PDB file of C-alpha atoms in Angstrom:
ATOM      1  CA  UNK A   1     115.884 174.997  48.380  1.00 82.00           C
ATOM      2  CA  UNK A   2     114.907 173.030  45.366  1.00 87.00           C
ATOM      3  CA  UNK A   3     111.154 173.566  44.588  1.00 89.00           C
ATOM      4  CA  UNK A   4     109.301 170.401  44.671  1.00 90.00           C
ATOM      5  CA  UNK A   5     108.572 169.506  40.887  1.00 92.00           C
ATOM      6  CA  UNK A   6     111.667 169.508  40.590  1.00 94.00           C
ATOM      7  CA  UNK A   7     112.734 166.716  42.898  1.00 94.00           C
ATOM      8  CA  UNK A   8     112.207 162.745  42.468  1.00 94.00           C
ATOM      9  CA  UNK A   9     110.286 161.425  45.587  1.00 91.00           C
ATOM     10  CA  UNK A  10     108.753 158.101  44.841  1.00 94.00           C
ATOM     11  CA  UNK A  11     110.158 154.669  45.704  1.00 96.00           C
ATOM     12  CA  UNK A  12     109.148 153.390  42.201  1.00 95.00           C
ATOM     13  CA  UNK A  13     111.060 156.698  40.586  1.00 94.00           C
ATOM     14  CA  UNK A  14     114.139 155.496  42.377  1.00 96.00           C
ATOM     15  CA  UNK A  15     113.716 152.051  41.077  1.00 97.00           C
ATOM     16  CA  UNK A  16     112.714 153.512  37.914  1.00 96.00           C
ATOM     17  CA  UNK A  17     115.947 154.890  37.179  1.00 96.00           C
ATOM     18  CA  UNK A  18     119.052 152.780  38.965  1.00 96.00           C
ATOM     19  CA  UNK A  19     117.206 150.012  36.402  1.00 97.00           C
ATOM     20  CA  UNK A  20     117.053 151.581  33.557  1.00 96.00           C
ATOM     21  CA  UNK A  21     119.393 154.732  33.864  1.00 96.00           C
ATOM     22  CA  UNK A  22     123.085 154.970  32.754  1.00 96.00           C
ATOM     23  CA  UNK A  23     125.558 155.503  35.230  1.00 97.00           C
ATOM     24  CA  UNK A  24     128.220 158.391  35.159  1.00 96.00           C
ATOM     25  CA  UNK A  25     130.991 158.134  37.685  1.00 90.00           C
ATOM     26  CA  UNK A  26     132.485 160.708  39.242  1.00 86.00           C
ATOM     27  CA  UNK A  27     135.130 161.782  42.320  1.00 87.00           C
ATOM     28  CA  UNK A  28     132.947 160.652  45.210  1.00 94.00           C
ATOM     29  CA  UNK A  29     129.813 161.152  43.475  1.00 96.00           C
ATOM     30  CA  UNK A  30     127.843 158.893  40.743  1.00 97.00           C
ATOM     31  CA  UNK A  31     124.999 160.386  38.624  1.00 97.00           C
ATOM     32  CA  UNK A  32     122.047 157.780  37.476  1.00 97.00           C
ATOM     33  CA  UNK A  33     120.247 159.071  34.811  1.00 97.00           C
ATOM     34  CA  UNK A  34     117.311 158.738  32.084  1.00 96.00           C
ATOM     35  CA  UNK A  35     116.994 161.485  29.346  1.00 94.00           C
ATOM     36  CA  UNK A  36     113.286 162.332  29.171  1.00 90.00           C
ATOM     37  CA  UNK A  37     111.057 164.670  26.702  1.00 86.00           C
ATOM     38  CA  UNK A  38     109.345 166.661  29.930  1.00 85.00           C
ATOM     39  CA  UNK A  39     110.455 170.055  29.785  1.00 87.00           C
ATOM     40  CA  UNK A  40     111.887 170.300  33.323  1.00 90.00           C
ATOM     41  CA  UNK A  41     114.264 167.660  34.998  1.00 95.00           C
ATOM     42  CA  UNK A  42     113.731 165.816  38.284  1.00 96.00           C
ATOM     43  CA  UNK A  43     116.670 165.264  40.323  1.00 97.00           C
ATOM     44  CA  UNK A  44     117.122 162.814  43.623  1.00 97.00           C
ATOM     45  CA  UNK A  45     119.807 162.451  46.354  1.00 97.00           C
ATOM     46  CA  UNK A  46     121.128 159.236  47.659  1.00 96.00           C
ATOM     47  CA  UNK A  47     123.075 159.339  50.509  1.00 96.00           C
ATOM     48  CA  UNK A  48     124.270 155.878  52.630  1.00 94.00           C
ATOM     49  CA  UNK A  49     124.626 155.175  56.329  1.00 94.00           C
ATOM     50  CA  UNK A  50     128.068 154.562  55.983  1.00 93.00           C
ATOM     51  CA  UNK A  51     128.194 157.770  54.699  1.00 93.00           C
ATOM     52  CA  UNK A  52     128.579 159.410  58.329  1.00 92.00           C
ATOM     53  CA  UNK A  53     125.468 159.423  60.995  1.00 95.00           C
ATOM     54  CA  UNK A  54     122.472 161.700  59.888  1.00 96.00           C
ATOM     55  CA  UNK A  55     123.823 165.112  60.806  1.00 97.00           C
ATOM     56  CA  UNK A  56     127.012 164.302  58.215  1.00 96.00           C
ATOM     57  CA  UNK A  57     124.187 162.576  55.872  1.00 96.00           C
ATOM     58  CA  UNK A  58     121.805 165.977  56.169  1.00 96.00           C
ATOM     59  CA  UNK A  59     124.899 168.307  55.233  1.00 96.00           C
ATOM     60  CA  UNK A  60     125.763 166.351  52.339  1.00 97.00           C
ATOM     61  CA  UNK A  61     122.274 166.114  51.139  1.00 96.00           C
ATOM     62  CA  UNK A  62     121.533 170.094  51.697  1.00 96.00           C
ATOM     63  CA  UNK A  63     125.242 170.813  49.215  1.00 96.00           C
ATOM     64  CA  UNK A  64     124.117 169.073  46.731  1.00 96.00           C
ATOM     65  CA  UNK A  65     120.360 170.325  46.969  1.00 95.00           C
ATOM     66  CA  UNK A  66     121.618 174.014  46.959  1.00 95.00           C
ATOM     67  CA  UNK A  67     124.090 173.164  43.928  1.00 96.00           C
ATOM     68  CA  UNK A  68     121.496 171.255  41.710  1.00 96.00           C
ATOM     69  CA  UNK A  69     119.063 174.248  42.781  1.00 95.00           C
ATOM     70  CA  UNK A  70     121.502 176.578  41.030  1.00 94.00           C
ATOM     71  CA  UNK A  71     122.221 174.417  38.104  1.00 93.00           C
ATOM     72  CA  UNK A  72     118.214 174.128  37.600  1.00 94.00           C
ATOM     73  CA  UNK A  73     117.724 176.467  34.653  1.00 93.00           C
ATOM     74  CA  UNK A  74     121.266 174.841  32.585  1.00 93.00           C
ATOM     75  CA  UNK A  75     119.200 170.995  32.650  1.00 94.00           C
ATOM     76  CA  UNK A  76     117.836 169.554  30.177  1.00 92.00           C
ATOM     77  CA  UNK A  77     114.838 167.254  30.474  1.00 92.00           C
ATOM     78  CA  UNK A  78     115.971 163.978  32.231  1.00 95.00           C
ATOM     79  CA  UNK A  79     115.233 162.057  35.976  1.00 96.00           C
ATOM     80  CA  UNK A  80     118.479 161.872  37.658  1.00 97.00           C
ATOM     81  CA  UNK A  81     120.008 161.031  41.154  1.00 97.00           C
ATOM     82  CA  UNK A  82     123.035 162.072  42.530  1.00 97.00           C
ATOM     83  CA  UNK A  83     125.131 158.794  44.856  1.00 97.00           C
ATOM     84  CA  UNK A  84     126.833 160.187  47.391  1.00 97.00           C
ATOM     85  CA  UNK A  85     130.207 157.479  47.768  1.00 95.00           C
ATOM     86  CA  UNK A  86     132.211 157.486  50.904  1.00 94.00           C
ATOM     87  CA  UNK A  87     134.643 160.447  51.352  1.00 94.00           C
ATOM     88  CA  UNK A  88     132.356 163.002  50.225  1.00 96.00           C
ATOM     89  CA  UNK A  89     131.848 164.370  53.568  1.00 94.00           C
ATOM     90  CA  UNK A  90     135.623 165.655  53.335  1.00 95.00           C
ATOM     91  CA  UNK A  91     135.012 167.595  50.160  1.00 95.00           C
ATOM     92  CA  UNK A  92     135.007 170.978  49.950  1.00 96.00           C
ATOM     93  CA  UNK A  93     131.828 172.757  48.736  1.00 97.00           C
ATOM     94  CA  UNK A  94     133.397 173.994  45.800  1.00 97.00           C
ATOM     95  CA  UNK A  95     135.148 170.928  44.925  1.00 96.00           C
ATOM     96  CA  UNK A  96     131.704 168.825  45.327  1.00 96.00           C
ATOM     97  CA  UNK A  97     129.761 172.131  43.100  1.00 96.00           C
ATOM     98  CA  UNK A  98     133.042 171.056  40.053  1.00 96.00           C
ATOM     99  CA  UNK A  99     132.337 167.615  40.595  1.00 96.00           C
ATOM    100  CA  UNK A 100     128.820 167.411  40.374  1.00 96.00           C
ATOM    101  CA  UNK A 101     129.103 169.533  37.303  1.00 95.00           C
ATOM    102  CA  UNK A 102     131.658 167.489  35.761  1.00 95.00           C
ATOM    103  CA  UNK A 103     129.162 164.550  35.879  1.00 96.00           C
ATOM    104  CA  UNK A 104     126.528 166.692  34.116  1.00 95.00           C
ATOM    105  CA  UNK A 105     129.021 167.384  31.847  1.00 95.00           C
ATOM    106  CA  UNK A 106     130.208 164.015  31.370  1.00 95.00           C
ATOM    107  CA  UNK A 107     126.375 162.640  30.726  1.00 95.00           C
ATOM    108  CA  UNK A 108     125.333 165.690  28.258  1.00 94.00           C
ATOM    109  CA  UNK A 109     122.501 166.931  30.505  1.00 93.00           C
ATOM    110  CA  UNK A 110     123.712 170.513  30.897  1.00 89.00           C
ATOM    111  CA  UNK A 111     122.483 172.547  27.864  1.00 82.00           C
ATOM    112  CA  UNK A 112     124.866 174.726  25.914  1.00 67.00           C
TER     113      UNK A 112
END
């Protein structure tokens, strides 16, 4: 589970971020992001109704949870949420794990 200082959980951090944050695209998944000076990085999910109904919306959510939980300590400082685009529920775990990684990659968040 991803500890709680870790996560985004405000409306106005949401907002925050899809205004001002750059967008990374990915297969099936887009990464929003703002680089930041704090130490640790806050991370937050977005998943859409059309997405699948909330059991298919919960699985996704809890993948990408337990892969950002893993990828915790490689993050630099930044706020960031992970889009969940339609099709994702057909990815594998592993495939979602390389593609959310790739989009880390991609927007120069992971630390060497």
């Amino acid at each position: 589970m991803l500890p709680k200082k870790y996560r985004l959980s405000k409306r106005g951090s949401y907002a925050y971020v899809y205004a001002r944050g750059t967008r990374v695209g990915g297969d099936k998944v887009t990464l929003c992001f703002i680089p930041s000076s704090a130490p640790s990085p806050r991370v937050g999910f977005s998943v859409n109704n059309k997405i699948g109904h909330a059991v298919v919306r919960n699985l996704v959510k809890r993948r990408m949870r337990s892969i950002i939980a893993d990828e915790i300590p490689s993050l630099s400082g930044c706020q960031a949420i992970f889009v969940a685009r339609k099709g994702i529920d057909e990815l594998s775990f592993d495939r979602l794990r390389s593609t959310m990684k790739a989009c880390l990659d991609r927007a120069g968040l992971r630390k060497s």
